[in-house]
PDB file of C-alpha atoms and ligand atoms in Angstrom:
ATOM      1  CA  UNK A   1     -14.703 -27.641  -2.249  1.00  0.00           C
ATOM      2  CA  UNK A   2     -16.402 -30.323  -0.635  1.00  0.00           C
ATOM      3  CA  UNK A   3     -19.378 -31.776  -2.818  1.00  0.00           C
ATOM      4  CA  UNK A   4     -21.948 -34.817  -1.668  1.00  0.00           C
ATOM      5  CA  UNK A   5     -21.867 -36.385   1.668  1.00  0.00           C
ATOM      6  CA  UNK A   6     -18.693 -38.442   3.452  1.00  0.00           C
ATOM      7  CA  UNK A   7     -19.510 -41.473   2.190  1.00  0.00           C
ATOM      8  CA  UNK A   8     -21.163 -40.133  -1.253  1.00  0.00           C
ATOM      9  CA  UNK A   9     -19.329 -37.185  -3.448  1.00  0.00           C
ATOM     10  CA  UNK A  10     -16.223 -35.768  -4.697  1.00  0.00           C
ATOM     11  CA  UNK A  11     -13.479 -33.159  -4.013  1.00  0.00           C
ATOM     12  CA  UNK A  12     -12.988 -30.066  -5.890  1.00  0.00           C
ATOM     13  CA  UNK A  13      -9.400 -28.139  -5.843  1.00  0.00           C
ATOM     14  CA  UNK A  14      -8.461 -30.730  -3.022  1.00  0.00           C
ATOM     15  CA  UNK A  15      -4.561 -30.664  -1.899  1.00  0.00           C
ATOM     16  CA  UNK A  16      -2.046 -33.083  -1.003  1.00  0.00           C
ATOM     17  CA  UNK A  17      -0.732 -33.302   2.644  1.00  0.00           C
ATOM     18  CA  UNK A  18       3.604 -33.897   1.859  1.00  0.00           C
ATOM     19  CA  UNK A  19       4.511 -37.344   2.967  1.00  0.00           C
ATOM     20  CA  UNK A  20       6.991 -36.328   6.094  1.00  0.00           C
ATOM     21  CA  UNK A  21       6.170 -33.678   8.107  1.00  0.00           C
ATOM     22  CA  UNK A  22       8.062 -32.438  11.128  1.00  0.00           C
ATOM     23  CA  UNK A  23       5.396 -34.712  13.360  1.00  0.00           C
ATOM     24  CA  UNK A  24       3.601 -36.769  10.459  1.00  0.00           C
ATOM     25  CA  UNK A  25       4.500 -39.401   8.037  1.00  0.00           C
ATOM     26  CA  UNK A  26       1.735 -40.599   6.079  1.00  0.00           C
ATOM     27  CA  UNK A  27       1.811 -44.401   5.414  1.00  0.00           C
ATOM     28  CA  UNK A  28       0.641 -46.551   2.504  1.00  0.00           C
ATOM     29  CA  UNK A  29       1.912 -44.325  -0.293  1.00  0.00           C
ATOM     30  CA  UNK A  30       1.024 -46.035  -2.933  1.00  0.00           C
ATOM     31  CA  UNK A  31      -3.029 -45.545  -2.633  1.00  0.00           C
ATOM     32  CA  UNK A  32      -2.495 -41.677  -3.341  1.00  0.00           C
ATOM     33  CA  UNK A  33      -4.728 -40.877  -0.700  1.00  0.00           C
ATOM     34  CA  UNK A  34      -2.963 -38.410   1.255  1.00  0.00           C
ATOM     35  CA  UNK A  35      -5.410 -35.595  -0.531  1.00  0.00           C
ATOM     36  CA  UNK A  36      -7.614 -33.446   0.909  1.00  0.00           C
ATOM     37  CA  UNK A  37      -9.574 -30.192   1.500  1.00  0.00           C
ATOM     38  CA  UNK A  38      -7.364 -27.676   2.298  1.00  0.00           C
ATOM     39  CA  UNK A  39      -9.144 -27.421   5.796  1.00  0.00           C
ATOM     40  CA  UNK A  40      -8.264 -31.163   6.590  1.00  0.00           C
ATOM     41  CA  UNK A  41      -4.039 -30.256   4.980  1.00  0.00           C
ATOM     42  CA  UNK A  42      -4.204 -27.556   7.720  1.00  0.00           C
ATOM     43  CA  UNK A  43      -5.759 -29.912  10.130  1.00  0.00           C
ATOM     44  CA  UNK A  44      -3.293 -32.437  10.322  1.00  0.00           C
ATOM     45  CA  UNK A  45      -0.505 -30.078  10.367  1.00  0.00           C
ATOM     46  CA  UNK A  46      -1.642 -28.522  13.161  1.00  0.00           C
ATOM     47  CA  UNK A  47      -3.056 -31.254  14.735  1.00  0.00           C
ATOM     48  CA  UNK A  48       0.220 -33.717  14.412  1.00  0.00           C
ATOM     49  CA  UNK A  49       2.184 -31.165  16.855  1.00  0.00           C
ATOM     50  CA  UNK A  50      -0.445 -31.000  19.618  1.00  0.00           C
ATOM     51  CA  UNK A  51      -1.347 -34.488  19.200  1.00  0.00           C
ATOM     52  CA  UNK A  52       2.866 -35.267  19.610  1.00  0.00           C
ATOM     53  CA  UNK A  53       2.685 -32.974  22.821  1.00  0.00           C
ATOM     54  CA  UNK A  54      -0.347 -34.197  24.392  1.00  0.00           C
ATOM     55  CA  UNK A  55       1.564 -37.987  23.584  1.00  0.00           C
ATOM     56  CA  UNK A  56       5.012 -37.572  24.052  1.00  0.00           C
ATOM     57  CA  UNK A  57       5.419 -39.001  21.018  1.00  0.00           C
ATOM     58  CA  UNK A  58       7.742 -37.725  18.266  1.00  0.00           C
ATOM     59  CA  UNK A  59       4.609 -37.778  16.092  1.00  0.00           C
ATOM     60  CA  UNK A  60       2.027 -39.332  14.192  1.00  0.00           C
ATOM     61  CA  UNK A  61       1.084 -41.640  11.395  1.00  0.00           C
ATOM     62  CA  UNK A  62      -1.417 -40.886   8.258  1.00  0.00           C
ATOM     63  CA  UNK A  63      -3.386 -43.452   6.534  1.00  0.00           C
ATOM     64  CA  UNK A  64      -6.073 -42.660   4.439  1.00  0.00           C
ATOM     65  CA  UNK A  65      -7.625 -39.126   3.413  1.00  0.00           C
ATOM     66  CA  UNK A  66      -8.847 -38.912   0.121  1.00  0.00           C
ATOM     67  CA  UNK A  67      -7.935 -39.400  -3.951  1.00  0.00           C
ATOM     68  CA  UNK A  68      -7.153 -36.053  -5.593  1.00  0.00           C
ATOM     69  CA  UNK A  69      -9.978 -35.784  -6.660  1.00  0.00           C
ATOM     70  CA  UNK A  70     -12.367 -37.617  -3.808  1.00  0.00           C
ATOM     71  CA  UNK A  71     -14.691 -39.834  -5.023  1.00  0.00           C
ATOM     72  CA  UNK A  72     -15.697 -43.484  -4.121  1.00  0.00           C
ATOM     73  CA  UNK A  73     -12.613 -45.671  -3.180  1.00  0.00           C
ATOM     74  CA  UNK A  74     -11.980 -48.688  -4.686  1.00  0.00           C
ATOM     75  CA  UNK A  75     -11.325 -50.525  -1.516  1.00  0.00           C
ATOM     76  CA  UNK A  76     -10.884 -49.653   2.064  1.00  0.00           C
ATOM     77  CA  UNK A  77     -13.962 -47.186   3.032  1.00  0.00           C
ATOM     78  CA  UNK A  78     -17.580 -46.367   2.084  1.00  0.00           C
ATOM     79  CA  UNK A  79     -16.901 -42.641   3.429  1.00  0.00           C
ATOM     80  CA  UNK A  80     -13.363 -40.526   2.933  1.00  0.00           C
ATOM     81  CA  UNK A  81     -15.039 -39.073  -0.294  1.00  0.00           C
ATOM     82  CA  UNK A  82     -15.305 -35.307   0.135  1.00  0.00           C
ATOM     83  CA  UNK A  83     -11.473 -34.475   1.537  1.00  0.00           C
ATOM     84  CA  UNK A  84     -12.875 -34.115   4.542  1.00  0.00           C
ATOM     85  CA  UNK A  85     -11.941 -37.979   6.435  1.00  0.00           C
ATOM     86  CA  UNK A  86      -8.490 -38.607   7.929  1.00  0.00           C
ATOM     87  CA  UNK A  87      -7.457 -42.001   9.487  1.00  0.00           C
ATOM     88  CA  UNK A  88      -4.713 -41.685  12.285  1.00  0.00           C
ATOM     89  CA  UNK A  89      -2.809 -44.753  13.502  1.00  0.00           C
ATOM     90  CA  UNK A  90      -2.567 -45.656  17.158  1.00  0.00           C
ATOM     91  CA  UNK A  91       1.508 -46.081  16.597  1.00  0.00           C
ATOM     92  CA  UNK A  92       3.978 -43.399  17.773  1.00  0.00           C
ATOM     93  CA  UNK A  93       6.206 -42.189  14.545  1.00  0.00           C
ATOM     94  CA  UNK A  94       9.296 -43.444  14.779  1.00  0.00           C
ATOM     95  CA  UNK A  95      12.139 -41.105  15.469  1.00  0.00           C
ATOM     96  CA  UNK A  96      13.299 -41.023  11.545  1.00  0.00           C
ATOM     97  CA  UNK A  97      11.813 -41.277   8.494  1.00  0.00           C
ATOM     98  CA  UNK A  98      10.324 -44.017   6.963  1.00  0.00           C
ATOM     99  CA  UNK A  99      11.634 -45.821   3.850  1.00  0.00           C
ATOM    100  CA  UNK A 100       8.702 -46.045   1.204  1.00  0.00           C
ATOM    101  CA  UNK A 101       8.622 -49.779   1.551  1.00  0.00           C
ATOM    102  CA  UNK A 102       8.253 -49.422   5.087  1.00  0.00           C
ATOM    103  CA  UNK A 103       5.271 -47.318   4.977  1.00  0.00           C
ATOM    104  CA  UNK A 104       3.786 -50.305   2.512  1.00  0.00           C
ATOM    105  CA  UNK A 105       4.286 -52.878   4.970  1.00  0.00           C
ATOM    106  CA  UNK A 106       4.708 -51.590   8.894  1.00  0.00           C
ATOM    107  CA  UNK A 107       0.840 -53.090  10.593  1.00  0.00           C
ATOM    108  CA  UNK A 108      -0.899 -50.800  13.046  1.00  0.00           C
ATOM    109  CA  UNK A 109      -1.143 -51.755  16.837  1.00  0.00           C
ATOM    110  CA  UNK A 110      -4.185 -53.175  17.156  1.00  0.00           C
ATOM    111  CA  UNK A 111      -5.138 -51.603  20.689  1.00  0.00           C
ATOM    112  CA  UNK A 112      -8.244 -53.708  21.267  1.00  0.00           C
ATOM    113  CA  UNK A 113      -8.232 -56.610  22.802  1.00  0.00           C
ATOM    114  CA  UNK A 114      -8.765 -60.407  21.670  1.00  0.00           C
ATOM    115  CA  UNK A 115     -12.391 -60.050  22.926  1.00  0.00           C
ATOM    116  CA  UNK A 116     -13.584 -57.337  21.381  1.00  0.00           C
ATOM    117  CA  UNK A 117     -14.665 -55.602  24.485  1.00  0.00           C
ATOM    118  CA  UNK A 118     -11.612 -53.801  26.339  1.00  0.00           C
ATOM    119  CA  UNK A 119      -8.841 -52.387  25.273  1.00  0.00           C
ATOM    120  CA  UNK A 120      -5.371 -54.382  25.061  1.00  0.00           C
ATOM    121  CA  UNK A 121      -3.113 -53.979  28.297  1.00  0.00           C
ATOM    122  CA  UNK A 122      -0.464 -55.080  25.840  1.00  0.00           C
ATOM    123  CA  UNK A 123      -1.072 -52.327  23.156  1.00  0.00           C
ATOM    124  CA  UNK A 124      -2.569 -49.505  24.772  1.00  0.00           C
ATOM    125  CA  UNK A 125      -1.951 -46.951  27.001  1.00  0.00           C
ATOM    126  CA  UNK A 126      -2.835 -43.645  29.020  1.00  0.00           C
ATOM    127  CA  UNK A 127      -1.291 -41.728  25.697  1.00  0.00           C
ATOM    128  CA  UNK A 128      -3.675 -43.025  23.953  1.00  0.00           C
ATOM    129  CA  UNK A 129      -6.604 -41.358  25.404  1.00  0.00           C
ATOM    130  CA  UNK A 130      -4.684 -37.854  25.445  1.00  0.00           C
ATOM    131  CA  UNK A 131      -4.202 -38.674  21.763  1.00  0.00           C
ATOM    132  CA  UNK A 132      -8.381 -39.222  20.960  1.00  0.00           C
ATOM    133  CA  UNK A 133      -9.192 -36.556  23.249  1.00  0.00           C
ATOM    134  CA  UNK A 134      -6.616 -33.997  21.504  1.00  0.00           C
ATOM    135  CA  UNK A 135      -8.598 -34.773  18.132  1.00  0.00           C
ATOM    136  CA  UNK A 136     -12.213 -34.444  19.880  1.00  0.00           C
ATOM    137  CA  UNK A 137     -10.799 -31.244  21.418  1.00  0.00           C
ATOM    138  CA  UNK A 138     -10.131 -29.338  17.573  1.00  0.00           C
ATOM    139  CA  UNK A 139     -12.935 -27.260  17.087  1.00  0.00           C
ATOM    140  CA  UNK A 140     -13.290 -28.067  13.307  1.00  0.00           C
ATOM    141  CA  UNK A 141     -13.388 -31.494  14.151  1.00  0.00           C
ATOM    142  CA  UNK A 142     -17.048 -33.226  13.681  1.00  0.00           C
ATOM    143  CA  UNK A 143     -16.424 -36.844  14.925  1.00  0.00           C
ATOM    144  CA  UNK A 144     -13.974 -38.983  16.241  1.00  0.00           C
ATOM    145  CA  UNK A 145     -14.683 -43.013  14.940  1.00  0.00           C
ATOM    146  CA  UNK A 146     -13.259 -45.466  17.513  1.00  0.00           C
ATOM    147  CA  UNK A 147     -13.774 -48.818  18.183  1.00  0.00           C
ATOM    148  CA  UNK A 148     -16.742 -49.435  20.640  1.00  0.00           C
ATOM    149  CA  UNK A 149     -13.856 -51.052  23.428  1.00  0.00           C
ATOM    150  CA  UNK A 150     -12.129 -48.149  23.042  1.00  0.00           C
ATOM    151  CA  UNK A 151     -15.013 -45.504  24.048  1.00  0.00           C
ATOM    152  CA  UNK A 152     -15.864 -48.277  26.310  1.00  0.00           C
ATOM    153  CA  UNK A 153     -12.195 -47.630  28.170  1.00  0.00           C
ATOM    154  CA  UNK A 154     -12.612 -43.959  27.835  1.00  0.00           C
ATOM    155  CA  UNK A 155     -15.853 -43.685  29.925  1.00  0.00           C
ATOM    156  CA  UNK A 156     -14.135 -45.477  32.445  1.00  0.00           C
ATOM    157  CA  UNK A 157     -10.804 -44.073  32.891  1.00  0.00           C
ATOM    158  CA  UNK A 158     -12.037 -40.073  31.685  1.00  0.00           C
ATOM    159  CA  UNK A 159     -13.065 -37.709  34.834  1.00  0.00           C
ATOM    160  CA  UNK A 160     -16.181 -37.244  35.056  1.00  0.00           C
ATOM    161  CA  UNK A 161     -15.692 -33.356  35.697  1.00  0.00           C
ATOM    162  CA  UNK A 162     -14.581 -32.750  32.017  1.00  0.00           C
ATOM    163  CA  UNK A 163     -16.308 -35.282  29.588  1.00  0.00           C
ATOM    164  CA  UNK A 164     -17.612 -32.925  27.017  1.00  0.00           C
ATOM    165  CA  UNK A 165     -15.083 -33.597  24.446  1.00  0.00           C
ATOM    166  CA  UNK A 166     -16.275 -37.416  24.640  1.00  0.00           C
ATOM    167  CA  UNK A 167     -19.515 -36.596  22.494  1.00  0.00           C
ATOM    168  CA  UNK A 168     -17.587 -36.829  19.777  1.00  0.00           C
ATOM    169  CA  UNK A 169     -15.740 -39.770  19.812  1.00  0.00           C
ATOM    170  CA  UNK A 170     -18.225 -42.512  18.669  1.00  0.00           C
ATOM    171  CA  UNK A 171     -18.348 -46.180  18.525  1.00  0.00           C
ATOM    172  CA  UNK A 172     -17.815 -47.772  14.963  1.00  0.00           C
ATOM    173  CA  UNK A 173     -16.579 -51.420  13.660  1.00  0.00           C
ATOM    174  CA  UNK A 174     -13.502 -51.633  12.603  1.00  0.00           C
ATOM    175  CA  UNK A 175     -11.203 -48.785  14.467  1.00  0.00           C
ATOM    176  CA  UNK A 176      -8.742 -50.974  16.653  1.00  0.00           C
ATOM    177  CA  UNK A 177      -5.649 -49.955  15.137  1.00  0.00           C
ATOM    178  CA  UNK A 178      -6.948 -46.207  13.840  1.00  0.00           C
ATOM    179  CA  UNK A 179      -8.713 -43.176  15.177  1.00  0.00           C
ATOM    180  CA  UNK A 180     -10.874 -41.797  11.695  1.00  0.00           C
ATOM    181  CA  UNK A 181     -11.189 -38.046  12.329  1.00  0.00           C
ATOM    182  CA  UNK A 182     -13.838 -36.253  10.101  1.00  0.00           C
ATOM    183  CA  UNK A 183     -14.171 -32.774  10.133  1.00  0.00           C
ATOM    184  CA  UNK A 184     -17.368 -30.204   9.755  1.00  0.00           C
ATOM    185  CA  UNK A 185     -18.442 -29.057   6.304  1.00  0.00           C
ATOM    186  CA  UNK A 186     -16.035 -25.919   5.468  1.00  0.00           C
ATOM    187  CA  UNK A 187     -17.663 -22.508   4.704  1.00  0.00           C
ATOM    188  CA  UNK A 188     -16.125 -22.411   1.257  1.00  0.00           C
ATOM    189  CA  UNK A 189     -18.120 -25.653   0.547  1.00  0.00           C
ATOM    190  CA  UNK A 190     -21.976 -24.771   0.248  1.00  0.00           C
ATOM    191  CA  UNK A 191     -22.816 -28.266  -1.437  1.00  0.00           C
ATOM    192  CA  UNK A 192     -21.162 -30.212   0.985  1.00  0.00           C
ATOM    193  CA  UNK A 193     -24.009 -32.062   3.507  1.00  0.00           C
ATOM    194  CA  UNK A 194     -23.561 -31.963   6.981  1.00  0.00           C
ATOM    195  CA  UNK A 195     -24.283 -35.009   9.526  1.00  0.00           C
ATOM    196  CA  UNK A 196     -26.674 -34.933  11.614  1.00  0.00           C
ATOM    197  CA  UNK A 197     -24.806 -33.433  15.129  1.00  0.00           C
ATOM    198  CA  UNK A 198     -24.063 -36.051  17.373  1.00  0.00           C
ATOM    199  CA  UNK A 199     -26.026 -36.308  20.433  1.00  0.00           C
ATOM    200  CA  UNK A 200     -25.347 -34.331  23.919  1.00  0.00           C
ATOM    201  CA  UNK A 201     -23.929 -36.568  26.338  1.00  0.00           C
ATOM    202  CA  UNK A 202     -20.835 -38.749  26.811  1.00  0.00           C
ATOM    203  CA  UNK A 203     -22.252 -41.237  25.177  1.00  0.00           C
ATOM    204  CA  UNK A 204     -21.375 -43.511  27.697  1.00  0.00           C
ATOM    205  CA  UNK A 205     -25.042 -44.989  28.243  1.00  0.00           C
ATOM    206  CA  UNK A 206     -26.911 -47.364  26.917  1.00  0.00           C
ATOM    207  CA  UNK A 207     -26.217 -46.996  23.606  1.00  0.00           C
ATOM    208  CA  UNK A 208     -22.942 -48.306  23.720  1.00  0.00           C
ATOM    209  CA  UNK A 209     -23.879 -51.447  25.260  1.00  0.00           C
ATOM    210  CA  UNK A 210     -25.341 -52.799  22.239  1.00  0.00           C
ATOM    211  CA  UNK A 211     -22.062 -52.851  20.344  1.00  0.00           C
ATOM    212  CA  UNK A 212     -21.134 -55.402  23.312  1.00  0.00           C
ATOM    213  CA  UNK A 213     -23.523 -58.080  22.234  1.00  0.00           C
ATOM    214  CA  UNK A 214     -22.422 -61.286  21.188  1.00  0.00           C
ATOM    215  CA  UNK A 215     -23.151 -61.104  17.113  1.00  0.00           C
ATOM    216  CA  UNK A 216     -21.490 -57.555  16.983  1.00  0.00           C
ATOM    217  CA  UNK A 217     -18.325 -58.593  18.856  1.00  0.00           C
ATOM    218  CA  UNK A 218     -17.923 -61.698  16.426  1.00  0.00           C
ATOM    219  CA  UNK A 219     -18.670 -60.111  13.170  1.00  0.00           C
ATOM    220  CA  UNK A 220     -15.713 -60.744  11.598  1.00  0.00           C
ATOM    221  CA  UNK A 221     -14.523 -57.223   9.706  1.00  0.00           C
ATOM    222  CA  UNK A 222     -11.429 -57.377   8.306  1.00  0.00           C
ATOM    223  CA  UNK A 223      -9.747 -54.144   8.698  1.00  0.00           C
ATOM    224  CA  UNK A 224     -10.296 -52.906   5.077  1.00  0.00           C
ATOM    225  CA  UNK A 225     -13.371 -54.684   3.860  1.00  0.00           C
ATOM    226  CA  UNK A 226     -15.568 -51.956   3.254  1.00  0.00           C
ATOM    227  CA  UNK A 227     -15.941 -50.271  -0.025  1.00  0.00           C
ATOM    228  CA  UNK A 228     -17.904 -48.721  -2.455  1.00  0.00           C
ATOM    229  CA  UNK A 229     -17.821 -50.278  -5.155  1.00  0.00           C
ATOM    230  CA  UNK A 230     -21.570 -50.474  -6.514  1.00  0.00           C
ATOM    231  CA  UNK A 231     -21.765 -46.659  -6.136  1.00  0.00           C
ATOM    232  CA  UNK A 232     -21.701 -45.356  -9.910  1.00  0.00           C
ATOM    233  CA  UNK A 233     -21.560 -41.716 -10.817  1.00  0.00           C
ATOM    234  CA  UNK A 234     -25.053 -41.219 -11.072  1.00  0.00           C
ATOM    235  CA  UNK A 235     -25.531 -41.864  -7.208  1.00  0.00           C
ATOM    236  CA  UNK A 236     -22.990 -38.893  -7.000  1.00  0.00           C
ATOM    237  CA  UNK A 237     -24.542 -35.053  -6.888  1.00  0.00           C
ATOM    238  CA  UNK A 238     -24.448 -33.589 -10.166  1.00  0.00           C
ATOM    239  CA  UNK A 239     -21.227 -31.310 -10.025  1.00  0.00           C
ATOM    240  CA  UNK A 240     -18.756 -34.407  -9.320  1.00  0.00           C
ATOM    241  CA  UNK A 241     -19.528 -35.686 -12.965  1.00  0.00           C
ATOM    242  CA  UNK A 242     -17.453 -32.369 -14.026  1.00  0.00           C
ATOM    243  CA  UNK A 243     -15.022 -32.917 -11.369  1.00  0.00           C
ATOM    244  CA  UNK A 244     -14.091 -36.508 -11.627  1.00  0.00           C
ATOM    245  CA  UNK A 245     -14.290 -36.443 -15.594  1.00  0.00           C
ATOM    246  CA  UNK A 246     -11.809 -33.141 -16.062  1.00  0.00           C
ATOM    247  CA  UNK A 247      -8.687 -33.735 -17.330  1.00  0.00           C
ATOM    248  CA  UNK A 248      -6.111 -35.378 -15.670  1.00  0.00           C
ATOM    249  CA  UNK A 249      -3.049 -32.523 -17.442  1.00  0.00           C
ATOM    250  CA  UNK A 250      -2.841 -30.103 -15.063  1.00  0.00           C
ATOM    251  CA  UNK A 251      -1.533 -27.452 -17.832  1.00  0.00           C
ATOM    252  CA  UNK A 252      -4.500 -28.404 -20.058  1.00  0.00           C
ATOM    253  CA  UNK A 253      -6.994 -27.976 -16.579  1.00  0.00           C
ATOM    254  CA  UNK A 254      -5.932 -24.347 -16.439  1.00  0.00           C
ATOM    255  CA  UNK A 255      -6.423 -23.641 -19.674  1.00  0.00           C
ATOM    256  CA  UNK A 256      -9.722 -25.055 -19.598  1.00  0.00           C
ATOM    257  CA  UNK A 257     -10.235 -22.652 -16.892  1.00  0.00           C
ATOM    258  CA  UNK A 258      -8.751 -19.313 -18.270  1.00  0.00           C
ATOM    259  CA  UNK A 259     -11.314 -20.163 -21.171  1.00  0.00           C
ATOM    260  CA  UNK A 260     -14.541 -20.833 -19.153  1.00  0.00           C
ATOM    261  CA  UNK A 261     -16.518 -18.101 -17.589  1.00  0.00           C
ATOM    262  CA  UNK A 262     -16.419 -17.601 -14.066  1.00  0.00           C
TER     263      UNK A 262
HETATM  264 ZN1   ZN B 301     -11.404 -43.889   8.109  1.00  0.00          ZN
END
């Protein structure tokens, strides 16, 4: 189950996506952050062959979903707390599987430009957009987080005959190297809190013109600087006390269980 809000509760019973797929590696091993709901597991696995189609790419590369368990993260993101957040690199997967140490150190292609307002004719390309729009297309799929000179390049290039999968990718900092894909609050999860639905429209108006001005553009983010540290347990909702404090023994867990009542 999801519990809390993206950016403020836990995972309950969350699984672990394996680390090669047939169209997914997931980079960075060593955070442990390839957990998740089992709706976002299923997600990428069906995702990473459409998304490889719709590319032509052999497949696609996983950063960070969750801890086991969910919960703040100690660097990296305020959100990916329920299971229910998935980064996605803008890299094809190579065409064999990754050594560990690779995964560690291999950078993402930063698609955005030196400006900070269009795209990077070095970096990206038209795959690209089949890539975000394959993601905004999944029905389970709640928002799309790009970086504002990405949508920016998507309202130009995207027909205007079919632009209603474009209300879901939105404009965030950070995002030049990543698409973050965060999906709806499962059915199985009554204590996880929506966000508020995203407005109608492409999005392509004036409200992504003020992620053009000057003081935006020139913030400097580093790629990872957000975190939650300050965010104790008690900002949590009540039931992630019991989940993040259970034992870490899985054999002890289920006996815990077999003794409780349901
Ligand atoms: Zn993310």
């Amino acid at each position: 189950m999801a519990i809390g809000y993206y950016p403020s509760g836990c995972l309950q019973g969350g699984v672990e996506l394996p680390a090669t797929g047939p169209t997914w590696q997931v980079m960075r091993l060593s955070r442990n952050r390839n957990w998740g709901h089992p709706d976002l597991v299923k997600f990428v696995e069906r995702f990473a062959p459409l998304a490889a189609t719709a590319t032509s790419w052999k497949g696609i590369l996983i950063g960070d979903m969750a801890q086991p368990r969910g919960g703040p993260l100690p660097f990296g993101h305020k959100s990916h707390q329920i299971g229910l957040d998935v980064d996605i690199w803008f890299m094809p997967m190579p065409d064999r599987v990754l050594s560990k140490e690779e995964r560690e150190n291999i950078l993402g292609n930063n698609v955005v430009a030196e400006d900070g307002k269009h795209v990077d004719d070095k970096t990206w390309s038209p795959a690209d957009v089949a890539f975000i729009r394959t993601a905004a297309e999944q029905p389970e799929v709640e928002r799309v987080l790009v970086n504002a000179a990405i949508k920016k390049e998507l309202c130009r290039v995207e027909s205007p005959n079919n632009r209603s999968w474009m209300s879901k990718v939105r404009p965030w900092y950070g995002h030049a190297d990543h698409i973050h894909v965060r999906l709806k609050c499962p059915a199985d999860s009554p204590n996880c809190r929506a966000q508020p639905p995203v407005p109608d429209g492409d999005g392509c108006d004036k409200s992504l013109d003020h992620w053009f001005a000057d003081w935006i553009v020139h913030l400097k983010i580093p790629e990872f600087s957000g975190s939650s540290r300050g965010l104790k347990l008690k900002d949590l909702p009540p039931a992630c006390t019991a989940v993040l404090n259970a034992p870490a023994n899985p054999a002890s867990a289920a006996t815990d269980e077999r003794s409780q009542p349901r």
